[in-house]
Amino acid sequence: MQECVVKDFSDDDDELLSRAIENYETTSNPITNNAERVIPVVTSEGELGSPLSRFRPGYLWVSDLTRQNWCEQQLYYSFTVPSVVEENPVMTEGSSLHLARELAVHDVVQVKVTSNEDIWAIKVLNLLSSLVSLLNGQTIAREVPIFGAPFNEDVFIVGLIDELRFDPSSFQLDLWEFKTRKYKSMPSKSQQAQHRLQVMLYKKLFDDLVKGKLSKEVIAKHLKLDLNRTFGSDIQETIDGKGMTGTNLHQLLDVLFHRIQCITCIREIGIEYEHQSSKESIGIHSVDYNDEELVMLFRDYLQFWRGQREVRGVDIEEAWKCQSCDFADVCDWRKLKAEQYSKVGNSKSKVTHK
Ligand code: SF4
């Protein structure tokens, strides 16, 4: 069994939990008309800022970008429109299955954190533990934290890789995402596009670390961390118990950079789909990584986060997404598109009439 994974008491670095809560964080600032479609950016008083500074100061989650891939307008409303937290049974069941898979390869221990530096030490330790277990002959590591600032865009991204598979004989490392589904069928093309983006981002972040493209200075700057701050006693005990060295992030990151550069870049990436109730495999989707496509998408998405362009909803071909959207009744994008569509329809009917 792989070494223990550590988590802080509050568990506030868990992506799923964070996403569920933050999806429903609200302000009293719903968008009410088209004139407000352009996202207000920072004033000289600093009252408002870009979506990045307002909703995600410090860093973005990979899941922010995959949700944006589904519908950017929906993502924006999830931050700005008051809403009721409704438990999604599919998501809850999926989280339980993820936890069961995680516990199959390692134990989870809880430690007390005393600072942001301690919280980030946990991420570094869990990534390190996974690497050490793979380098020591384990073939699978699950729930592996990953982070970085890809494509020199000065934006920090954080994620959680479902599974790394290592073949010690060929030294090949593969990355797989595990998705559970209520229905025994492969997901729609739109959902597959989200999952594809997710695994491509994970690979990019991981490979950048292997290639030494992430520096301690960049981490400290984005996360506002004091790399020389001494860890709390629980974190220090955990580090000592794992036979590692380091009393602060400055030293622990040196260990991480050294270890990860002993491993290889990720070769194969893909998604595995499983039926929730029967636990049977539905199928796998092997993904071809495309660096050019990823950087174009990433830069386009960052324009929204930086407040450099207006928020966009779904294209008319994907209007079916609106039918199950919580924000359909308040969505300005939907109204705008309906108006445009009816104008086109009217102008066409006039021509026909003549
Ligand atoms: Fe996006 Fe449609 Fe929902 Fe509007 S109603 S937020 S366009 S999915």
mmCIF file of C-alpha atoms and ligand atoms in Angstrom:
data_model
loop_
_atom_site.group_PDB
_atom_site.id
_atom_site.type_symbol
_atom_site.label_atom_id
_atom_site.label_comp_id
_atom_site.label_asym_id
_atom_site.label_seq_id
_atom_site.Cartn_x
_atom_site.Cartn_y
_atom_site.Cartn_z
ATOM 1 C CA MET A 1 0.000 0.000 0.000
ATOM 2 C CA GLN A 2 1.170 3.507 -0.818
ATOM 3 C CA GLU A 3 2.233 5.786 1.996
ATOM 4 C CA CYS A 4 -0.362 7.765 3.891
ATOM 5 C CA VAL A 5 -1.844 10.862 2.356
ATOM 6 C CA VAL A 6 -2.255 13.808 4.673
ATOM 7 C CA LYS A 7 -5.196 16.179 4.781
ATOM 8 C CA ASP A 8 -5.829 19.143 6.972
ATOM 9 C CA PHE A 9 -8.709 19.150 9.434
ATOM 10 C CA SER A 10 -10.846 21.528 7.462
ATOM 11 C CA ASP A 11 -10.227 19.638 4.192
ATOM 12 C CA ASP A 12 -10.550 22.982 2.418
ATOM 13 C CA ASP A 13 -8.054 22.033 -0.245
ATOM 14 C CA ASP A 14 -10.212 19.283 -1.597
ATOM 15 C CA GLU A 15 -11.235 20.211 -5.100
ATOM 16 C CA LEU A 16 -14.612 18.531 -5.103
ATOM 17 C CA LEU A 17 -15.690 20.041 -1.824
ATOM 18 C CA SER A 18 -14.347 23.423 -2.795
ATOM 19 C CA ARG A 19 -16.126 23.299 -6.105
ATOM 20 C CA ALA A 20 -19.417 22.313 -4.530
ATOM 21 C CA ILE A 21 -19.226 25.181 -2.049
ATOM 22 C CA GLU A 22 -17.820 27.794 -4.365
ATOM 23 C CA ASN A 23 -20.356 26.970 -7.045
ATOM 24 C CA TYR A 24 -22.877 28.496 -4.773
ATOM 25 C CA GLU A 25 -20.977 31.349 -3.225
ATOM 26 C CA THR A 26 -23.117 34.347 -3.890
ATOM 27 C CA THR A 27 -23.125 38.072 -4.022
ATOM 28 C CA SER A 28 -26.161 40.269 -4.505
ATOM 29 C CA ASN A 29 -25.050 41.280 -7.975
ATOM 30 C CA PRO A 30 -27.052 39.374 -10.564
ATOM 31 C CA ILE A 31 -26.688 40.498 -14.165
ATOM 32 C CA THR A 32 -29.997 41.940 -15.177
ATOM 33 C CA ASN A 33 -29.598 43.437 -18.607
ATOM 34 C CA ASN A 34 -27.431 43.313 -21.683
ATOM 35 C CA ALA A 35 -25.653 46.562 -20.876
ATOM 36 C CA GLU A 36 -24.150 44.758 -17.910
ATOM 37 C CA ARG A 37 -22.820 41.889 -19.967
ATOM 38 C CA VAL A 38 -19.355 43.385 -20.055
ATOM 39 C CA ILE A 39 -17.732 42.365 -16.814
ATOM 40 C CA PRO A 40 -16.788 45.416 -14.768
ATOM 41 C CA VAL A 41 -13.083 45.547 -14.132
ATOM 42 C CA VAL A 42 -11.194 47.249 -11.350
ATOM 43 C CA THR A 43 -11.872 50.859 -10.479
ATOM 44 C CA SER A 44 -9.263 53.228 -9.106
ATOM 45 C CA GLU A 45 -10.791 52.543 -5.688
ATOM 46 C CA GLY A 46 -10.390 48.837 -6.223
ATOM 47 C CA GLU A 47 -14.099 48.224 -5.602
ATOM 48 C CA LEU A 48 -14.463 45.683 -8.345
ATOM 49 C CA GLY A 49 -11.908 43.699 -10.190
ATOM 50 C CA SER A 50 -11.599 41.155 -12.921
ATOM 51 C CA PRO A 51 -13.315 37.769 -12.374
ATOM 52 C CA LEU A 52 -9.889 36.441 -11.450
ATOM 53 C CA SER A 53 -9.342 38.922 -8.638
ATOM 54 C CA ARG A 54 -12.959 38.817 -7.460
ATOM 55 C CA PHE A 55 -13.668 35.110 -7.532
ATOM 56 C CA ARG A 56 -10.317 33.376 -7.631
ATOM 57 C CA PRO A 57 -7.633 35.530 -6.055
ATOM 58 C CA GLY A 58 -4.388 33.576 -6.089
ATOM 59 C CA TYR A 59 -5.180 30.705 -8.391
ATOM 60 C CA LEU A 60 -7.717 28.932 -10.590
ATOM 61 C CA TRP A 61 -8.810 25.346 -10.230
ATOM 62 C CA VAL A 62 -8.631 23.088 -13.277
ATOM 63 C CA SER A 63 -12.352 22.534 -12.689
ATOM 64 C CA ASP A 64 -12.973 26.288 -13.191
ATOM 65 C CA LEU A 65 -11.654 25.917 -16.721
ATOM 66 C CA THR A 66 -13.596 22.746 -17.474
ATOM 67 C CA ARG A 67 -16.811 24.373 -16.231
ATOM 68 C CA GLN A 68 -16.008 27.347 -18.438
ATOM 69 C CA ASN A 69 -15.677 24.917 -21.327
ATOM 70 C CA TRP A 70 -19.281 23.817 -20.699
ATOM 71 C CA CYS A 71 -20.721 27.329 -20.458
ATOM 72 C CA GLU A 72 -18.798 30.423 -19.442
ATOM 73 C CA GLN A 73 -21.994 32.318 -18.666
ATOM 74 C CA GLN A 74 -23.092 29.540 -16.317
ATOM 75 C CA LEU A 75 -19.727 29.640 -14.575
ATOM 76 C CA TYR A 76 -20.062 33.407 -14.138
ATOM 77 C CA TYR A 77 -23.583 33.112 -12.725
ATOM 78 C CA SER A 78 -22.404 30.458 -10.292
ATOM 79 C CA PHE A 79 -20.323 33.214 -8.677
ATOM 80 C CA THR A 80 -22.749 36.109 -8.974
ATOM 81 C CA VAL A 81 -26.364 34.938 -8.799
ATOM 82 C CA PRO A 82 -27.874 34.029 -5.456
ATOM 83 C CA SER A 83 -28.759 30.386 -5.514
ATOM 84 C CA VAL A 84 -29.767 27.545 -3.255
ATOM 85 C CA VAL A 85 -27.312 24.776 -2.566
ATOM 86 C CA GLU A 86 -28.905 21.605 -3.804
ATOM 87 C CA GLU A 87 -27.202 18.320 -3.203
ATOM 88 C CA ASN A 88 -26.593 16.521 -6.443
ATOM 89 C CA PRO A 89 -27.003 12.765 -5.807
ATOM 90 C CA VAL A 90 -24.940 11.865 -8.888
ATOM 91 C CA MET A 91 -22.043 14.001 -7.653
ATOM 92 C CA THR A 92 -22.332 12.613 -4.104
ATOM 93 C CA GLU A 93 -22.261 9.035 -5.365
ATOM 94 C CA GLY A 94 -19.322 9.870 -7.639
ATOM 95 C CA SER A 95 -17.400 11.383 -4.703
ATOM 96 C CA SER A 96 -17.964 8.231 -2.614
ATOM 97 C CA LEU A 97 -16.617 6.039 -5.397
ATOM 98 C CA HIS A 98 -13.592 8.323 -5.764
ATOM 99 C CA LEU A 99 -12.928 8.074 -2.034
ATOM 100 C CA ALA A 100 -13.206 4.263 -2.126
ATOM 101 C CA ARG A 101 -10.686 4.147 -4.977
ATOM 102 C CA GLU A 102 -8.363 6.502 -3.112
ATOM 103 C CA LEU A 103 -8.502 4.419 0.071
ATOM 104 C CA ALA A 104 -7.692 1.289 -1.954
ATOM 105 C CA VAL A 105 -4.159 2.577 -2.601
ATOM 106 C CA HIS A 106 -3.355 4.644 0.485
ATOM 107 C CA ASP A 107 -4.475 5.586 3.955
ATOM 108 C CA VAL A 108 -5.570 9.098 4.775
ATOM 109 C CA VAL A 109 -4.400 10.794 7.957
ATOM 110 C CA GLN A 110 -5.487 14.169 9.218
ATOM 111 C CA VAL A 111 -3.049 16.765 10.461
ATOM 112 C CA LYS A 112 -3.515 20.135 12.081
ATOM 113 C CA VAL A 113 -2.481 23.126 10.010
ATOM 114 C CA THR A 114 -1.417 26.463 11.427
ATOM 115 C CA SER A 115 -0.782 28.555 8.314
ATOM 116 C CA ASN A 116 -1.235 28.777 4.548
ATOM 117 C CA GLU A 117 2.294 27.466 4.269
ATOM 118 C CA ASP A 118 1.168 24.315 6.147
ATOM 119 C CA ILE A 119 -1.781 23.883 3.773
ATOM 120 C CA TRP A 120 0.502 24.072 0.761
ATOM 121 C CA ALA A 121 2.997 21.779 2.433
ATOM 122 C CA ILE A 122 0.233 19.148 2.433
ATOM 123 C CA LYS A 123 -0.208 19.441 -1.327
ATOM 124 C CA VAL A 124 3.541 19.208 -1.863
ATOM 125 C CA LEU A 125 3.788 16.241 0.525
ATOM 126 C CA ASN A 126 0.965 14.364 -1.172
ATOM 127 C CA LEU A 127 2.510 14.903 -4.592
ATOM 128 C CA LEU A 128 5.887 13.832 -3.201
ATOM 129 C CA SER A 129 4.411 10.716 -1.553
ATOM 130 C CA SER A 130 2.888 9.670 -4.866
ATOM 131 C CA LEU A 131 6.183 10.142 -6.697
ATOM 132 C CA VAL A 132 8.147 8.268 -4.038
ATOM 133 C CA SER A 133 5.687 5.362 -4.095
ATOM 134 C CA LEU A 134 5.945 5.130 -7.905
ATOM 135 C CA LEU A 135 9.740 5.354 -7.830
ATOM 136 C CA ASN A 136 9.737 2.606 -5.175
ATOM 137 C CA GLY A 137 7.853 0.142 -7.331
ATOM 138 C CA GLN A 138 4.158 0.978 -6.854
ATOM 139 C CA THR A 139 2.274 1.036 -10.125
ATOM 140 C CA ILE A 140 -0.665 3.268 -9.180
ATOM 141 C CA ALA A 141 -0.997 6.582 -7.337
ATOM 142 C CA ARG A 142 -4.364 8.257 -6.827
ATOM 143 C CA GLU A 143 -5.641 11.726 -5.947
ATOM 144 C CA VAL A 144 -2.330 13.386 -6.798
ATOM 145 C CA PRO A 145 -2.199 17.189 -6.362
ATOM 146 C CA ILE A 146 -0.741 19.137 -9.254
ATOM 147 C CA PHE A 147 -0.097 22.846 -9.833
ATOM 148 C CA GLY A 148 1.765 25.285 -12.019
ATOM 149 C CA ALA A 149 1.659 28.409 -14.177
ATOM 150 C CA PRO A 150 1.405 27.055 -17.733
ATOM 151 C CA PHE A 151 2.255 28.843 -20.984
ATOM 152 C CA ASN A 152 3.945 31.843 -19.323
ATOM 153 C CA GLU A 153 0.566 33.473 -18.720
ATOM 154 C CA ASP A 154 1.252 34.501 -15.133
ATOM 155 C CA VAL A 155 -1.826 32.649 -13.833
ATOM 156 C CA PHE A 156 -1.511 29.840 -11.310
ATOM 157 C CA ILE A 157 -3.555 26.642 -11.775
ATOM 158 C CA VAL A 158 -4.242 23.883 -9.268
ATOM 159 C CA GLY A 159 -5.788 20.451 -9.802
ATOM 160 C CA LEU A 160 -6.068 16.927 -8.501
ATOM 161 C CA ILE A 161 -5.096 14.058 -10.795
ATOM 162 C CA ASP A 162 -7.291 10.996 -10.378
ATOM 163 C CA GLU A 163 -4.740 8.370 -11.211
ATOM 164 C CA LEU A 164 -1.136 7.954 -12.352
ATOM 165 C CA ARG A 165 -0.136 4.542 -13.696
ATOM 166 C CA PHE A 166 3.513 3.683 -13.829
ATOM 167 C CA ASP A 167 5.175 0.785 -15.610
ATOM 168 C CA PRO A 168 8.597 0.365 -13.947
ATOM 169 C CA SER A 169 9.876 -1.939 -16.706
ATOM 170 C CA SER A 170 9.252 0.545 -19.532
ATOM 171 C CA PHE A 171 9.403 3.618 -17.260
ATOM 172 C CA GLN A 172 6.148 4.762 -18.825
ATOM 173 C CA LEU A 173 3.802 7.032 -16.914
ATOM 174 C CA ASP A 174 0.139 7.385 -17.883
ATOM 175 C CA LEU A 175 -2.594 9.634 -16.500
ATOM 176 C CA TRP A 176 -6.224 8.566 -16.200
ATOM 177 C CA GLU A 177 -9.325 10.366 -15.064
ATOM 178 C CA PHE A 178 -12.121 8.294 -13.549
ATOM 179 C CA LYS A 179 -15.717 9.370 -14.203
ATOM 180 C CA THR A 180 -18.868 7.708 -12.967
ATOM 181 C CA ARG A 181 -22.150 7.946 -14.824
ATOM 182 C CA LYS A 182 -25.744 7.505 -13.863
ATOM 183 C CA TYR A 183 -26.621 6.123 -17.301
ATOM 184 C CA LYS A 184 -24.857 3.213 -18.900
ATOM 185 C CA SER A 185 -23.748 5.142 -21.951
ATOM 186 C CA MET A 186 -20.776 7.230 -22.993
ATOM 187 C CA PRO A 187 -21.160 10.971 -22.257
ATOM 188 C CA SER A 188 -22.065 13.580 -24.855
ATOM 189 C CA LYS A 189 -19.398 15.151 -27.059
ATOM 190 C CA SER A 190 -19.587 18.316 -24.945
ATOM 191 C CA GLN A 191 -18.892 16.405 -21.750
ATOM 192 C CA GLN A 192 -16.073 14.516 -23.404
ATOM 193 C CA ALA A 193 -14.587 17.847 -24.507
ATOM 194 C CA GLN A 194 -14.563 18.997 -20.867
ATOM 195 C CA HIS A 195 -12.862 15.801 -19.732
ATOM 196 C CA ARG A 196 -10.349 16.063 -22.574
ATOM 197 C CA LEU A 197 -9.443 19.586 -21.510
ATOM 198 C CA GLN A 198 -9.063 18.393 -17.924
ATOM 199 C CA VAL A 199 -6.553 15.623 -18.674
ATOM 200 C CA MET A 200 -4.616 17.793 -21.144
ATOM 201 C CA LEU A 201 -4.226 20.472 -18.440
ATOM 202 C CA TYR A 202 -3.079 17.888 -15.887
ATOM 203 C CA LYS A 203 -0.475 16.586 -18.305
ATOM 204 C CA LYS A 204 0.753 20.092 -19.068
ATOM 205 C CA LEU A 205 1.107 20.948 -15.357
ATOM 206 C CA PHE A 206 2.838 17.664 -14.540
ATOM 207 C CA ASP A 207 5.233 17.780 -17.492
ATOM 208 C CA ASP A 208 6.176 21.386 -16.713
ATOM 209 C CA LEU A 209 7.243 20.253 -13.235
ATOM 210 C CA VAL A 210 9.242 17.360 -14.659
ATOM 211 C CA LYS A 211 10.960 19.764 -17.079
ATOM 212 C CA GLY A 212 11.802 22.212 -14.282
ATOM 213 C CA LYS A 213 9.599 24.976 -15.690
ATOM 214 C CA LEU A 214 8.061 25.994 -12.367
ATOM 215 C CA SER A 215 10.130 28.037 -9.924
ATOM 216 C CA LYS A 216 9.757 28.603 -6.211
ATOM 217 C CA GLU A 217 9.523 32.334 -6.849
ATOM 218 C CA VAL A 218 6.458 31.874 -9.065
ATOM 219 C CA ILE A 219 4.773 29.687 -6.430
ATOM 220 C CA ALA A 220 5.513 32.166 -3.649
ATOM 221 C CA LYS A 221 4.324 35.132 -5.703
ATOM 222 C CA HIS A 222 0.965 33.699 -6.768
ATOM 223 C CA LEU A 223 0.118 31.975 -3.510
ATOM 224 C CA LYS A 224 1.505 34.775 -1.337
ATOM 225 C CA LEU A 225 3.524 32.322 0.705
ATOM 226 C CA ASP A 226 6.526 32.896 2.919
ATOM 227 C CA LEU A 227 8.751 30.040 1.781
ATOM 228 C CA ASN A 228 11.000 30.438 4.826
ATOM 229 C CA ARG A 229 8.193 30.178 7.381
ATOM 230 C CA THR A 230 8.719 27.191 9.678
ATOM 231 C CA PHE A 231 6.027 24.503 9.446
ATOM 232 C CA GLY A 232 3.658 23.771 12.316
ATOM 233 C CA SER A 233 4.467 20.785 14.544
ATOM 234 C CA ASP A 234 2.007 18.349 12.897
ATOM 235 C CA ILE A 235 3.401 19.004 9.439
ATOM 236 C CA GLN A 236 6.956 18.726 10.717
ATOM 237 C CA GLU A 237 6.177 15.377 12.379
ATOM 238 C CA THR A 238 4.653 14.117 9.140
ATOM 239 C CA ILE A 239 7.715 15.138 7.133
ATOM 240 C CA ASP A 240 10.051 13.529 9.662
ATOM 241 C CA GLY A 241 7.883 10.395 9.759
ATOM 242 C CA LYS A 242 8.231 10.015 6.006
ATOM 243 C CA GLY A 243 12.007 10.233 6.274
ATOM 244 C CA MET A 244 12.058 13.484 4.318
ATOM 245 C CA THR A 245 13.934 16.625 5.125
ATOM 246 C CA GLY A 246 12.703 20.198 5.289
ATOM 247 C CA THR A 247 11.399 22.615 7.856
ATOM 248 C CA ASN A 248 9.859 25.071 5.405
ATOM 249 C CA LEU A 249 8.473 25.226 1.852
ATOM 250 C CA HIS A 250 11.744 26.508 0.482
ATOM 251 C CA GLN A 251 13.403 23.203 1.448
ATOM 252 C CA LEU A 252 10.417 20.947 0.754
ATOM 253 C CA LEU A 253 10.022 22.332 -2.771
ATOM 254 C CA ASP A 254 13.693 21.580 -3.427
ATOM 255 C CA VAL A 255 12.964 17.943 -2.515
ATOM 256 C CA LEU A 256 9.907 17.922 -4.795
ATOM 257 C CA PHE A 257 11.754 19.426 -7.775
ATOM 258 C CA HIS A 258 14.579 16.931 -7.335
ATOM 259 C CA ARG A 259 12.240 13.938 -7.078
ATOM 260 C CA ILE A 260 9.922 14.819 -9.924
ATOM 261 C CA GLN A 261 12.839 15.315 -12.266
ATOM 262 C CA CYS A 262 13.774 11.658 -11.590
ATOM 263 C CA ILE A 263 10.507 10.588 -13.210
ATOM 264 C CA THR A 264 9.329 10.837 -16.785
ATOM 265 C CA CYS A 265 6.796 13.064 -18.551
ATOM 266 C CA ILE A 266 3.321 11.611 -18.994
ATOM 267 C CA ARG A 267 2.883 9.555 -22.129
ATOM 268 C CA GLU A 268 -0.735 8.478 -22.389
ATOM 269 C CA ILE A 269 -3.781 10.341 -21.069
ATOM 270 C CA GLY A 270 -7.395 9.312 -21.011
ATOM 271 C CA ILE A 271 -10.716 8.963 -19.247
ATOM 272 C CA GLU A 272 -12.365 5.844 -17.928
ATOM 273 C CA TYR A 273 -16.171 5.816 -17.548
ATOM 274 C CA GLU A 274 -17.964 3.593 -15.063
ATOM 275 C CA HIS A 275 -21.660 2.978 -14.483
ATOM 276 C CA GLN A 276 -22.527 4.098 -10.956
ATOM 277 C CA SER A 277 -25.011 1.462 -9.843
ATOM 278 C CA SER A 278 -23.559 -1.652 -11.516
ATOM 279 C CA LYS A 279 -19.912 -0.506 -11.235
ATOM 280 C CA GLU A 280 -19.398 -1.860 -14.741
ATOM 281 C CA SER A 281 -17.037 -0.162 -17.141
ATOM 282 C CA ILE A 282 -18.837 1.843 -19.828
ATOM 283 C CA GLY A 283 -15.767 2.575 -21.895
ATOM 284 C CA ILE A 284 -12.513 4.480 -22.141
ATOM 285 C CA HIS A 285 -11.605 7.566 -24.104
ATOM 286 C CA SER A 286 -7.937 7.853 -24.996
ATOM 287 C CA VAL A 287 -6.972 11.502 -25.569
ATOM 288 C CA ASP A 288 -4.425 12.872 -28.025
ATOM 289 C CA TYR A 289 -2.654 15.731 -26.290
ATOM 290 C CA ASN A 290 -2.523 18.858 -28.461
ATOM 291 C CA ASP A 291 -0.348 21.657 -27.115
ATOM 292 C CA GLU A 292 -1.423 24.253 -29.702
ATOM 293 C CA GLU A 293 -5.102 23.624 -29.099
ATOM 294 C CA LEU A 294 -4.616 23.783 -25.331
ATOM 295 C CA VAL A 295 -2.715 27.063 -25.347
ATOM 296 C CA MET A 296 -5.269 28.710 -27.655
ATOM 297 C CA LEU A 297 -8.160 27.628 -25.465
ATOM 298 C CA PHE A 298 -6.319 28.606 -22.292
ATOM 299 C CA ARG A 299 -5.516 32.101 -23.552
ATOM 300 C CA ASP A 300 -9.078 32.628 -24.725
ATOM 301 C CA TYR A 301 -10.419 31.572 -21.305
ATOM 302 C CA LEU A 302 -7.951 33.826 -19.525
ATOM 303 C CA GLN A 303 -9.317 36.834 -21.417
ATOM 304 C CA PHE A 304 -12.577 36.270 -19.545
ATOM 305 C CA TRP A 305 -10.828 35.827 -16.207
ATOM 306 C CA ARG A 306 -8.843 39.019 -16.735
ATOM 307 C CA GLY A 307 -11.951 40.960 -17.718
ATOM 308 C CA GLN A 308 -10.605 41.592 -21.221
ATOM 309 C CA ARG A 309 -13.761 40.481 -23.002
ATOM 310 C CA GLU A 310 -17.413 39.978 -22.253
ATOM 311 C CA VAL A 311 -18.774 36.752 -20.884
ATOM 312 C CA ARG A 312 -20.116 34.256 -23.422
ATOM 313 C CA GLY A 313 -22.888 31.681 -23.217
ATOM 314 C CA VAL A 314 -23.352 28.596 -25.330
ATOM 315 C CA ASP A 315 -23.559 28.600 -29.126
ATOM 316 C CA ILE A 316 -26.952 28.063 -30.686
ATOM 317 C CA GLU A 317 -25.997 24.465 -31.555
ATOM 318 C CA GLU A 318 -25.553 23.799 -27.860
ATOM 319 C CA ALA A 319 -28.717 25.517 -26.675
ATOM 320 C CA TRP A 320 -29.864 22.133 -25.352
ATOM 321 C CA LYS A 321 -27.568 22.787 -22.384
ATOM 322 C CA CYS A 322 -29.878 25.616 -21.301
ATOM 323 C CA GLN A 323 -32.757 23.193 -20.703
ATOM 324 C CA SER A 324 -31.109 21.764 -17.599
ATOM 325 C CA CYS A 325 -29.380 24.956 -16.472
ATOM 326 C CA ASP A 326 -30.199 26.409 -13.042
ATOM 327 C CA PHE A 327 -29.775 29.923 -14.437
ATOM 328 C CA ALA A 328 -32.000 29.567 -17.517
ATOM 329 C CA ASP A 329 -34.677 31.903 -16.084
ATOM 330 C CA VAL A 330 -32.237 34.769 -15.464
ATOM 331 C CA CYS A 331 -29.800 34.191 -18.297
ATOM 332 C CA ASP A 332 -29.215 37.300 -20.415
ATOM 333 C CA TRP A 333 -27.222 35.407 -22.998
ATOM 334 C CA ARG A 334 -30.166 33.119 -23.632
ATOM 335 C CA LYS A 335 -32.548 36.092 -23.988
ATOM 336 C CA LEU A 336 -30.112 37.869 -26.285
ATOM 337 C CA LYS A 337 -29.749 34.826 -28.540
ATOM 338 C CA ALA A 338 -33.524 34.271 -28.581
ATOM 339 C CA GLU A 339 -34.017 37.922 -29.685
ATOM 340 C CA GLN A 340 -31.348 37.665 -32.363
ATOM 341 C CA TYR A 341 -32.821 34.402 -33.587
ATOM 342 C CA SER A 342 -36.346 35.813 -33.767
ATOM 343 C CA LYS A 343 -35.084 38.901 -35.685
ATOM 344 C CA VAL A 344 -33.405 36.644 -38.227
ATOM 345 C CA GLY A 345 -36.615 34.620 -38.412
ATOM 346 C CA ASN A 346 -38.728 37.771 -38.908
ATOM 347 C CA SER A 347 -36.468 39.192 -41.580
ATOM 348 C CA LYS A 348 -36.545 35.882 -43.402
ATOM 349 C CA SER A 349 -40.317 35.692 -43.216
ATOM 350 C CA LYS A 350 -40.599 39.261 -44.649
ATOM 351 C CA VAL A 351 -38.472 38.283 -47.620
ATOM 352 C CA THR A 352 -40.552 35.188 -48.174
ATOM 353 C CA HIS A 353 -43.751 37.174 -47.884
ATOM 354 C CA LYS A 354 -42.749 39.593 -50.631
HETATM 355 FE FE1 SF4 B 1 -25.319 29.013 -20.263
HETATM 356 FE FE2 SF4 B 1 -27.688 28.454 -21.342
HETATM 357 FE FE3 SF4 B 1 -27.337 28.380 -18.697
HETATM 358 FE FE4 SF4 B 1 -27.370 30.705 -20.013
HETATM 359 S S1 SF4 B 1 -29.087 29.274 -19.791
HETATM 360 S S2 SF4 B 1 -25.976 30.102 -18.397
HETATM 361 S S3 SF4 B 1 -26.317 30.157 -21.918
HETATM 362 S S4 SF4 B 1 -26.372 27.048 -20.189
#
